[in-house]
Amino acid sequence: MSNPTIVTIDGPAGVGKSTMAKRLAEALGIAYLDTGAMFRSTAWRLGEGAWNWDESRLVEELGWIRFTLSGSGAQTRLALNGYEVGDEIRTEEVGMWASNVATLPPVRAFLKEAQIRLGEQYSLVAEGRDMGTVVFPGAKNKFFLDASVEVRAKRRHDQLKEMGKPANLAKLQESIAQRDHQDRNRAVAPLRPAEDAVIVDTSDLSREQVFQALLDGVKG
Ligand code: DC
């Protein structure tokens, strides 16, 4: 295969990155990489409180984790040690665990390396917080999706309900605001748009309009 193509989508929690990455990957016929799922499943695998471990224990436990990708478009599958992690990582609680371990340099270094390796093997739509800034600075197209915290909490609320999971709008809004703060202010790879990213404010756009903006951006 010639050099893989990388498209990056970054943005805060609940802005719709996963949905858009999946759709865009489907349209382009390539795989998508949900790096939030990598942080979530790492946090879930390590367990609650891993963010308080000493560094040597953390590095040793991370050494047991391997991520693999298969398929493409909407059929892309991410597995941790061969296990396809499912809805168990999609709670706001695991999201907060993920945000906690994401502040730790050994976790970031480990996942950055894993993401770069996957990007060498596959053309990707890679979504997360630091795709355009840190992991794939040379990506062909970079997008940054944004929306108010109220709009994002509402979207995540609707998404959880669709999955049949309990959801409380006020609590979600509080948790997302707290996660935003932690993700934007951490010392290593904080959430911010790359200088060459196209910023799309999705607050007043439908899913279709956001998708079209991304597709036009990739083509243009
Ligand atoms: O996108 P998400 O809500 O599934 O991400 C969960 C957490 O993982 C997020 O709050 C911060 C962390 N994360 C990160 O630090 N860097 C990434 N590239 C992706 C996620």
Short mmCIF file of C-alpha atoms and ligand atoms in Angstrom, two decimals:
data_model
loop_
_atom_site.label_atom_id
_atom_site.label_comp_id
_atom_site.label_asym_id
_atom_site.label_seq_id
_atom_site.Cartn_x
_atom_site.Cartn_y
_atom_site.Cartn_z
CA MET A 1 0.00 0.00 0.00
CA SER A 2 1.24 3.52 -0.73
CA ASN A 3 1.54 5.98 2.13
CA PRO A 4 -1.64 5.83 4.23
CA THR A 5 -3.85 8.94 4.21
CA ILE A 6 -4.75 10.44 7.57
CA VAL A 7 -7.69 12.77 8.28
CA THR A 8 -7.96 14.05 11.85
CA ILE A 9 -11.01 15.17 13.82
CA ASP A 10 -10.44 16.68 17.26
CA GLY A 11 -12.82 18.31 19.69
CA PRO A 12 -14.32 18.22 23.18
CA ALA A 13 -16.49 15.51 24.73
CA GLY A 14 -19.87 14.88 23.16
CA VAL A 15 -19.36 17.03 20.05
CA GLY A 16 -20.10 14.13 17.69
CA LYS A 17 -16.57 13.18 16.63
CA SER A 18 -17.16 9.41 16.67
CA THR A 19 -20.30 9.56 14.55
CA MET A 20 -18.62 11.84 12.03
CA ALA A 21 -15.37 9.86 11.93
CA LYS A 22 -17.31 6.68 11.22
CA ARG A 23 -19.38 8.28 8.46
CA LEU A 24 -16.43 10.02 6.87
CA ALA A 25 -14.38 6.80 6.95
CA GLU A 26 -17.28 4.98 5.29
CA ALA A 27 -17.51 7.64 2.57
CA LEU A 28 -13.74 7.52 1.96
CA GLY A 29 -13.53 3.71 2.15
CA ILE A 30 -10.91 3.74 4.91
CA ALA A 31 -10.83 2.78 8.62
CA TYR A 32 -11.64 5.09 11.53
CA LEU A 33 -9.74 5.28 14.76
CA ASP A 34 -11.68 6.25 17.87
CA THR A 35 -8.78 7.21 20.17
CA GLY A 36 -11.23 8.11 22.96
CA ALA A 37 -12.14 4.40 22.90
CA MET A 38 -8.43 3.60 23.31
CA PHE A 39 -8.22 5.85 26.39
CA ARG A 40 -11.54 4.53 27.71
CA SER A 41 -10.66 0.86 27.26
CA THR A 42 -7.18 1.39 28.71
CA ALA A 43 -8.72 3.07 31.78
CA TRP A 44 -11.34 0.31 32.00
CA ARG A 45 -8.71 -2.43 31.69
CA LEU A 46 -6.42 -0.82 34.31
CA GLY A 47 -9.37 -0.17 36.61
CA GLU A 48 -10.52 2.59 38.94
CA GLY A 49 -7.73 4.42 40.74
CA ALA A 50 -4.99 3.51 38.22
CA TRP A 51 -4.26 7.26 38.03
CA ASN A 52 -2.87 6.98 41.58
CA TRP A 53 -0.45 4.13 40.83
CA ASP A 54 3.27 4.69 40.85
CA GLU A 55 4.86 5.01 37.44
CA SER A 56 6.63 1.63 37.37
CA ARG A 57 3.39 -0.27 38.05
CA LEU A 58 1.60 1.79 35.39
CA VAL A 59 4.29 1.16 32.77
CA GLU A 60 4.30 -2.56 33.55
CA GLU A 61 0.51 -2.86 33.24
CA LEU A 62 0.49 -0.84 30.01
CA GLY A 63 3.04 -3.31 28.64
CA TRP A 64 0.32 -5.98 28.63
CA ILE A 65 -2.00 -3.98 26.38
CA ARG A 66 -2.10 -4.32 22.58
CA PHE A 67 -4.51 -2.59 20.23
CA THR A 68 -5.43 -3.94 16.82
CA LEU A 69 -7.68 -2.61 14.10
CA SER A 70 -9.57 -4.51 11.43
CA GLY A 71 -12.12 -3.79 8.72
CA SER A 72 -12.94 -0.37 7.29
CA GLY A 73 -15.67 2.26 7.18
CA ALA A 74 -18.56 1.64 9.57
CA GLN A 75 -17.30 -1.94 9.97
CA THR A 76 -13.98 -0.91 11.51
CA ARG A 77 -13.28 -2.87 14.70
CA LEU A 78 -10.87 -1.89 17.48
CA ALA A 79 -9.73 -4.61 19.85
CA LEU A 80 -7.74 -4.60 23.09
CA ASN A 81 -5.75 -7.84 23.37
CA GLY A 82 -8.11 -9.38 20.83
CA TYR A 83 -11.25 -8.36 22.72
CA GLU A 84 -13.65 -5.94 21.03
CA VAL A 85 -14.55 -3.55 23.80
CA GLY A 86 -18.21 -2.59 23.59
CA ASP A 87 -20.74 -0.41 25.36
CA GLU A 88 -19.21 -1.07 28.79
CA ILE A 89 -16.78 1.81 28.18
CA ARG A 90 -19.49 4.25 27.06
CA THR A 91 -20.55 5.47 30.49
CA GLU A 92 -19.72 8.97 31.70
CA GLU A 93 -17.92 7.33 34.65
CA VAL A 94 -15.49 5.49 32.38
CA GLY A 95 -15.19 8.73 30.37
CA MET A 96 -13.96 10.44 33.53
CA TRP A 97 -11.54 7.57 34.28
CA ALA A 98 -10.25 7.97 30.71
CA SER A 99 -9.80 11.70 31.19
CA ASN A 100 -7.93 10.99 34.46
CA VAL A 101 -5.47 8.48 32.96
CA ALA A 102 -5.12 10.76 29.91
CA THR A 103 -3.28 13.30 32.10
CA LEU A 104 -0.49 10.75 32.81
CA PRO A 105 2.58 11.01 30.53
CA PRO A 106 3.23 7.19 30.42
CA VAL A 107 -0.34 6.56 29.24
CA ARG A 108 -0.15 9.31 26.61
CA ALA A 109 3.24 8.09 25.38
CA PHE A 110 2.00 4.50 25.16
CA LEU A 111 -1.19 5.37 23.26
CA LYS A 112 0.52 7.89 20.99
CA GLU A 113 2.95 5.18 19.92
CA ALA A 114 0.11 2.69 19.36
CA GLN A 115 -1.82 5.29 17.31
CA ILE A 116 1.19 6.17 15.17
CA ARG A 117 1.77 2.44 14.43
CA LEU A 118 -1.87 2.03 13.34
CA GLY A 119 -1.53 5.14 11.16
CA GLU A 120 1.48 3.57 9.45
CA GLN A 121 -0.51 0.46 8.64
CA TYR A 122 -3.89 1.93 7.68
CA SER A 123 -5.40 5.00 6.07
CA LEU A 124 -7.49 6.51 8.85
CA VAL A 125 -10.00 9.06 9.96
CA ALA A 126 -8.54 9.50 13.45
CA GLU A 127 -10.60 11.26 16.10
CA GLY A 128 -9.69 12.44 19.58
CA ARG A 129 -8.18 15.44 21.36
CA ASP A 130 -4.62 15.66 20.04
CA MET A 131 -4.77 13.98 16.64
CA GLY A 132 -3.96 17.09 14.57
CA THR A 133 -1.59 18.65 17.11
CA VAL A 134 0.51 15.78 18.46
CA VAL A 135 -0.12 12.32 17.00
CA PHE A 136 -0.57 13.13 13.29
CA PRO A 137 0.81 16.65 12.80
CA GLY A 138 1.38 15.91 9.11
CA ALA A 139 -2.21 14.75 8.42
CA LYS A 140 -3.69 15.61 5.02
CA ASN A 141 -6.86 17.18 6.44
CA LYS A 142 -7.50 18.38 9.98
CA PHE A 143 -10.82 19.32 11.52
CA PHE A 144 -11.77 20.63 14.94
CA LEU A 145 -15.43 20.25 15.93
CA ASP A 146 -16.82 22.46 18.66
CA ALA A 147 -20.21 23.15 20.31
CA SER A 148 -21.48 24.69 23.53
CA VAL A 149 -21.44 22.47 26.62
CA GLU A 150 -25.29 22.60 26.76
CA VAL A 151 -25.63 21.27 23.22
CA ARG A 152 -23.06 18.53 23.83
CA ALA A 153 -24.67 17.39 27.10
CA LYS A 154 -28.02 17.14 25.33
CA ARG A 155 -26.51 15.10 22.48
CA ARG A 156 -24.75 12.70 24.87
CA HIS A 157 -27.97 12.42 26.87
CA ASP A 158 -29.90 11.41 23.76
CA GLN A 159 -27.13 8.97 22.74
CA LEU A 160 -27.14 7.24 26.16
CA LYS A 161 -30.92 6.98 26.10
CA GLU A 162 -30.74 5.43 22.63
CA MET A 163 -28.39 2.79 24.10
CA GLY A 164 -30.92 2.19 26.90
CA LYS A 165 -28.52 3.58 29.53
CA PRO A 166 -29.53 5.83 32.44
CA ALA A 167 -28.89 9.52 31.73
CA ASN A 168 -29.35 12.68 33.80
CA LEU A 169 -28.95 15.86 31.77
CA ALA A 170 -27.79 18.13 34.62
CA LYS A 171 -25.22 15.62 35.83
CA LEU A 172 -23.99 15.00 32.30
CA GLN A 173 -23.52 18.72 31.74
CA GLU A 174 -21.52 19.01 34.95
CA SER A 175 -19.36 15.98 34.12
CA ILE A 176 -18.70 17.15 30.55
CA ALA A 177 -17.73 20.64 31.78
CA GLN A 178 -15.35 19.05 34.30
CA ARG A 179 -13.84 16.75 31.66
CA ASP A 180 -13.46 19.71 29.24
CA HIS A 181 -11.59 21.62 31.89
CA GLN A 182 -9.26 18.69 32.61
CA ASP A 183 -8.71 17.90 28.89
CA ARG A 184 -8.00 21.54 27.95
CA ASN A 185 -5.71 22.32 30.88
CA ARG A 186 -3.51 19.24 31.24
CA ALA A 187 0.24 19.73 30.78
CA VAL A 188 0.71 17.08 28.05
CA ALA A 189 -1.18 17.27 24.74
CA PRO A 190 -4.06 19.49 25.91
CA LEU A 191 -7.19 19.75 23.77
CA ARG A 192 -6.79 22.55 21.25
CA PRO A 193 -7.15 23.00 17.48
CA ALA A 194 -4.06 22.56 15.32
CA GLU A 195 -3.04 25.81 13.62
CA ASP A 196 -3.95 24.34 10.25
CA ALA A 197 -7.25 22.76 11.38
CA VAL A 198 -10.60 23.76 9.88
CA ILE A 199 -12.83 24.68 12.85
CA VAL A 200 -16.50 23.70 12.55
CA ASP A 201 -18.89 25.03 15.20
CA THR A 202 -21.64 22.42 15.18
CA SER A 203 -23.96 24.06 17.77
CA ASP A 204 -26.51 25.15 15.18
CA LEU A 205 -25.81 22.56 12.51
CA SER A 206 -27.62 19.29 11.84
CA ARG A 207 -25.61 16.05 11.64
CA GLU A 208 -26.06 16.18 7.88
CA GLN A 209 -24.65 19.71 7.65
CA VAL A 210 -21.62 18.81 9.77
CA PHE A 211 -20.97 15.73 7.65
CA GLN A 212 -21.23 17.76 4.45
CA ALA A 213 -18.79 20.35 5.80
CA LEU A 214 -16.25 17.60 6.53
CA LEU A 215 -16.75 15.90 3.19
CA ASP A 216 -16.39 19.21 1.32
CA GLY A 217 -13.27 19.96 3.36
CA VAL A 218 -11.67 16.65 2.43
CA LYS A 219 -12.51 17.01 -1.25
CA GLY A 220 -11.65 20.70 -1.48
O1 DC B 1 -13.75 11.16 23.12
P1 DC B 1 -14.08 10.44 24.42
O2 DC B 1 -15.12 11.14 25.24
O3 DC B 1 -14.42 9.00 24.18
O4 DC B 1 -12.69 10.48 25.26
C1 DC B 1 -12.59 10.04 26.59
C2 DC B 1 -11.42 10.75 27.29
O5 DC B 1 -10.17 10.27 26.76
C3 DC B 1 -11.36 12.26 27.13
O6 DC B 1 -12.08 12.95 28.13
C4 DC B 1 -9.88 12.57 27.19
C5 DC B 1 -9.22 11.32 26.70
N1 DC B 1 -8.68 11.44 25.33
C6 DC B 1 -7.48 12.07 25.17
O7 DC B 1 -6.92 12.58 26.14
N2 DC B 1 -6.89 12.12 23.94
C7 DC B 1 -7.50 11.57 22.87
N3 DC B 1 -6.89 11.62 21.69
C8 DC B 1 -8.76 10.96 23.01
C9 DC B 1 -9.34 10.91 24.26
#
